[in-house]
Each structure stands twice: as structure tokens, then as C-alpha cells.
Short mmCIF file of C-alpha atoms in Angstrom, two decimals:
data_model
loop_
_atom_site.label_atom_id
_atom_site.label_comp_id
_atom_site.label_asym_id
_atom_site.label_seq_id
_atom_site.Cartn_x
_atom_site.Cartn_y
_atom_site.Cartn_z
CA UNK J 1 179.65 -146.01 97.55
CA UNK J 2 183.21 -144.97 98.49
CA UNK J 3 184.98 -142.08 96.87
CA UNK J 4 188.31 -142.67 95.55
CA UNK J 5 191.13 -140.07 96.35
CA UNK J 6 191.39 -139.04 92.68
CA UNK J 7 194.49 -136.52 93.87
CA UNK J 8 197.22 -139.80 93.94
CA UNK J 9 195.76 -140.68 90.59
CA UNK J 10 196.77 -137.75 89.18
CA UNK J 11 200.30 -137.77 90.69
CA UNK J 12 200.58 -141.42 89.39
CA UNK J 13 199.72 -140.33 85.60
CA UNK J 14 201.45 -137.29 86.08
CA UNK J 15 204.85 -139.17 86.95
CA UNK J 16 204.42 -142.15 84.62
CA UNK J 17 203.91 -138.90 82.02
CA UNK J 18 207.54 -137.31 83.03
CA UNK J 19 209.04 -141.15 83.28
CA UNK J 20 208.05 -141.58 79.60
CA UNK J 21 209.10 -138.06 78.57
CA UNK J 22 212.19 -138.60 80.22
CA UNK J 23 212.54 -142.02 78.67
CA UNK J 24 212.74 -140.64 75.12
CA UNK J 25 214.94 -137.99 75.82
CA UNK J 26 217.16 -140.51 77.47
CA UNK J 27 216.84 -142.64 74.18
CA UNK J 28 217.46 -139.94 71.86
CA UNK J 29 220.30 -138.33 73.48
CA UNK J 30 221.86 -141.76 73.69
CA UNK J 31 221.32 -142.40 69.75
CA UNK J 32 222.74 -138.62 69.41
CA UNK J 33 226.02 -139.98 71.38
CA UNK J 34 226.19 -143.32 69.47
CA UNK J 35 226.33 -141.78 65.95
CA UNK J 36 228.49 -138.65 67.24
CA UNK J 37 230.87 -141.89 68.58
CA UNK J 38 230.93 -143.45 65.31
CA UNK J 39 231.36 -140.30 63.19
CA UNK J 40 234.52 -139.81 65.50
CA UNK J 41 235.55 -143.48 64.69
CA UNK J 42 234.95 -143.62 61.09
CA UNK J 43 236.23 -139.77 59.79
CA UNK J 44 238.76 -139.52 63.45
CA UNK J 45 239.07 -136.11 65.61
CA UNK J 46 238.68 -132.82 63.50
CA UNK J 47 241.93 -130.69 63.07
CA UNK J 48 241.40 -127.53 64.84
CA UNK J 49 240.87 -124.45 62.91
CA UNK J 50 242.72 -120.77 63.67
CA UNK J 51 243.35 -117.72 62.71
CA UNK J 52 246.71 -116.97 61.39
CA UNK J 53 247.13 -114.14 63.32
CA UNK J 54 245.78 -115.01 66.52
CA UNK J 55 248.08 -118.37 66.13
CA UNK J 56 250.75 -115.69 65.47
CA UNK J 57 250.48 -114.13 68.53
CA UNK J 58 250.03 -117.30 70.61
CA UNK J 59 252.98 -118.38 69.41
CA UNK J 60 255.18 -115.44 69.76
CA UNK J 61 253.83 -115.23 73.75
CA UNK J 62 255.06 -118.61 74.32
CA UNK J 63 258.41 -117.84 72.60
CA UNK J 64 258.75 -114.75 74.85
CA UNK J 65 257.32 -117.02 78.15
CA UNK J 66 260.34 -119.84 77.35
CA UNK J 67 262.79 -116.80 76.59
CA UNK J 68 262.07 -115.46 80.19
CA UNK J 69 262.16 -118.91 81.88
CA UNK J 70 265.48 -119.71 80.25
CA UNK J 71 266.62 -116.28 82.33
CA UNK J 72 269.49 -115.37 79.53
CA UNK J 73 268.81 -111.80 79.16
CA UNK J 74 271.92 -110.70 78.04
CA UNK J 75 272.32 -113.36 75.32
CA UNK J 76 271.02 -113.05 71.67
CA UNK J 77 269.23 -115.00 68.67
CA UNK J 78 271.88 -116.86 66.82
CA UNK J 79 271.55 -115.32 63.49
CA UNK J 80 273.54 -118.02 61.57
CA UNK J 81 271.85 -121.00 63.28
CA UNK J 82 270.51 -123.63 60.93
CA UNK J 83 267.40 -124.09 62.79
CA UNK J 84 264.02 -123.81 61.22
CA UNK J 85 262.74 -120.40 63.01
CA UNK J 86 258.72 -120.30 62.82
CA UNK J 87 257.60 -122.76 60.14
CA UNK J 88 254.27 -123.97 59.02
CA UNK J 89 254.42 -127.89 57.84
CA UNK J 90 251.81 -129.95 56.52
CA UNK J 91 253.71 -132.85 55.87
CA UNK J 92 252.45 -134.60 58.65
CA UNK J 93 249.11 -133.59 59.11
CA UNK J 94 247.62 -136.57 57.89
CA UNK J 95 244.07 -138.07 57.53
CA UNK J 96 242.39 -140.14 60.93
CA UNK J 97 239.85 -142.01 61.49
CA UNK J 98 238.84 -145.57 60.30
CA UNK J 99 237.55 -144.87 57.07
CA UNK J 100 241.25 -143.59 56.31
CA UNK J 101 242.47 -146.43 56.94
CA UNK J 102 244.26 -147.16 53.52
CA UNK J 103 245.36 -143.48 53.13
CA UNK J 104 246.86 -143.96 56.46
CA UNK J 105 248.87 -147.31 56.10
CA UNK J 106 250.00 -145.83 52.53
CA UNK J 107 254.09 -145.79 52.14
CA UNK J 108 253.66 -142.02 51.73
CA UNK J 109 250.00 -141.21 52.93
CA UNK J 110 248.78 -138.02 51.64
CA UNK J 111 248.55 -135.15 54.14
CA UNK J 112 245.21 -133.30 54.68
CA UNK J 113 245.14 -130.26 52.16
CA UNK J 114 245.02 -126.54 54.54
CA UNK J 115 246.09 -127.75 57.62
CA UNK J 116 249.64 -127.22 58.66
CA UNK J 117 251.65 -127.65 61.99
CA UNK J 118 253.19 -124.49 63.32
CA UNK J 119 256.59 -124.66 65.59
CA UNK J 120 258.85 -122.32 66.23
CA UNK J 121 262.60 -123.19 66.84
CA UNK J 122 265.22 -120.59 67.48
CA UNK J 123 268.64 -120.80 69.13
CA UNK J 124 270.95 -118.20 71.67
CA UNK J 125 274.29 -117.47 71.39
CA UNK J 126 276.93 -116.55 73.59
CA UNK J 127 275.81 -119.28 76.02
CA UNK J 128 278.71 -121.71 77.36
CA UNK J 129 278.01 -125.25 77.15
CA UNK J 130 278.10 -125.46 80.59
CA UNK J 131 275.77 -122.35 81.38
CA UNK J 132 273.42 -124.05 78.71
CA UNK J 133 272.91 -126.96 80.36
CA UNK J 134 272.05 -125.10 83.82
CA UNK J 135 269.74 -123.22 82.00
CA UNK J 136 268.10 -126.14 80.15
CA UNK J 137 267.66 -128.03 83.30
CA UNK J 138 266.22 -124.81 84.95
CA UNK J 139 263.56 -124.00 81.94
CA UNK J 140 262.49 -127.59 81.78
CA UNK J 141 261.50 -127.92 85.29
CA UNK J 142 259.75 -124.63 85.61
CA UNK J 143 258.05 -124.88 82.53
CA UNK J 144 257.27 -128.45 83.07
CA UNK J 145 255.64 -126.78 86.82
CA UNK J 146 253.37 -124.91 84.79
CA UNK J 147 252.30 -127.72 82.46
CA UNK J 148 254.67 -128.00 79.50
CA UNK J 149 255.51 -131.19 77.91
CA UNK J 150 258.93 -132.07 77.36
CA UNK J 151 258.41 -133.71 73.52
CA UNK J 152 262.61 -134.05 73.72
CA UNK J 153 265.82 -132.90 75.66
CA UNK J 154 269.47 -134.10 74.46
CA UNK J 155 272.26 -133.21 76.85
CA UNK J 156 275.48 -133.96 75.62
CA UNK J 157 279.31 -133.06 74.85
CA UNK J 158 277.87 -132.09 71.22
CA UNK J 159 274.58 -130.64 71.68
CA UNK J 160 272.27 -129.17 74.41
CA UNK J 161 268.85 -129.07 73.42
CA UNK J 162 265.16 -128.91 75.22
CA UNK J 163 261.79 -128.94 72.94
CA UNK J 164 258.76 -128.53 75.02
CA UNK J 165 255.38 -128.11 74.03
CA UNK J 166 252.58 -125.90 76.14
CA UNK J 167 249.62 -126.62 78.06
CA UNK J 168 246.79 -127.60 75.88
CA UNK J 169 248.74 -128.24 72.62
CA UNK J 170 248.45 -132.30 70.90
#
């Protein structure tokens, strides 16, 4: 009689053990990532949440970071400016995902209740039209450098204008 070498047998049921194992995790994880997936599809991406203050701040370091590329640092804020300053607007912060759907293609589709969109908007004066538009040019490429989207820029006789947003920001 011939003795088997019971050591490979082992390392056979051993690794058909961890193939198994590894087989359900494999399963699991991918039913996880399936029903995560839908969940996105059906209810859309969360809004993020923030603290006021820390959004605040944020905020008010970008302001200063534009201020500093626009290199104007003799020139002030125009007090009697129309623009908006910092405002918080919920009006378009409105509800995603597929089971939205007939919120979303409503004539005036509702807006989700807490969540707002913070810009701030602000404007120099004592800038010549033709200084501005050096100075627009000048900001929007080094701010576009360190990853700043340009959302809109109007150069014109009327109006010189750059809105940017940072890196990181929808």
C-alpha cells in the first residue's frame, strides 16, 4: 500500500476554502455596489452639507485669493454697485435623481428645503475700462493655472466681467 502525500491535499482544500470565501465577498460587495448604484439613480447625488461658518471662511479666502490675483491694490469695493455681495439662494437647488422625475420637469419645480447656494459677487472701483480688461485677462489665466473654472467672462464696450468658480466646487 502506497501513502498518499496528504500535505497537497491540504493546500488544495485550503485554497478551494479562500476561493469560496473570496467568492462571497466578491458577490456581496458587488450587490453592496449595485444597490448603492441604484440608490444614486433613483434619489440622485446628495447635496453636501457645511457649516455656516466654516463655508464663511472658505468663501471669504477665495474672495481675498481672486482680490490678490486681480493685483488692484490700490482700488476699492464699489459701495454703490448693484451687485448681489455674498448671498445664499435656494432657488435652484432642486431635487435629482430619477424618482424626481416629475418634481424636476415641473414648470416651477420645487427647490429642496435647507440647502442653499452661496456666491459671492462684489465689484472695484476706480478701475479704467481699459486697466479692467488687462486685469480680467490676467486673473482668468492665473486662476484658471491653478484650477478655477471660468463659469462666464463678458468683455465689452459696456461691461467687463469674469465669474470663476474654484477647484473642487460643482
Amino acid at each position: 500500500m502506497t501513502q498518499r502525500n496528504t500535505g497537497f491535499g491540504r493546500r488544495r482544500k485550503a485554497i478551494n476554502v479562500l476561493a469560496a470565501v473570496l467568492a462571497s465577498v466578491v458577490a456581496r460587495d458587488g450587490v453592496v455596489w449595485v444597490a448603492q448604484g441604484l440608490d444614486r439613480f433613483l434619489e440622485g447625488d446628495l447635496y453636501p452639507v457645511a457649516d455656516p461658518v466654516a463655508t464663511a471662511r472658505r468663501l471669504d479666502g477665495h474672495t481675498q485669493h481672486v482680490y490678490d490675483a486681480l493685483r488692484l491694490f490700490d482700488a476699492e469695493l464699489a459701495d454703490n454697485w448693484p451687485g448681489g455681495g455674498v448671498e445664499a439662494d435656494g432657488s435652484g437647488c432642486y431635487y435629482r435623481g430619477f424618482s424626481n422625475l416629475s418634481k424636476q420637469l415641473s414648470d416651477s419645480p420645487p427647490s429642496v428645503p435647507g440647502v442653499v447656494d452661496v456666491d459671492s459677487e462684489w465689484a472695484l472701483e476706480g478701475v479704467s475700462p481699459t486697466q479692467a480688461k488687462a486685469v480680467l485677462r490676467r486673473a482668468r489665466g492665473e486662476l484658471g493655472r491653478q484650477g478655477w473654472k471660468v463659469t462666464s467672462y463678458e468683455e465689452s464696450k459696456f461691461r467687463n466681467e469674469l465669474s470663476m468658480r474654484p477647484p473642487g466646487d460643482r
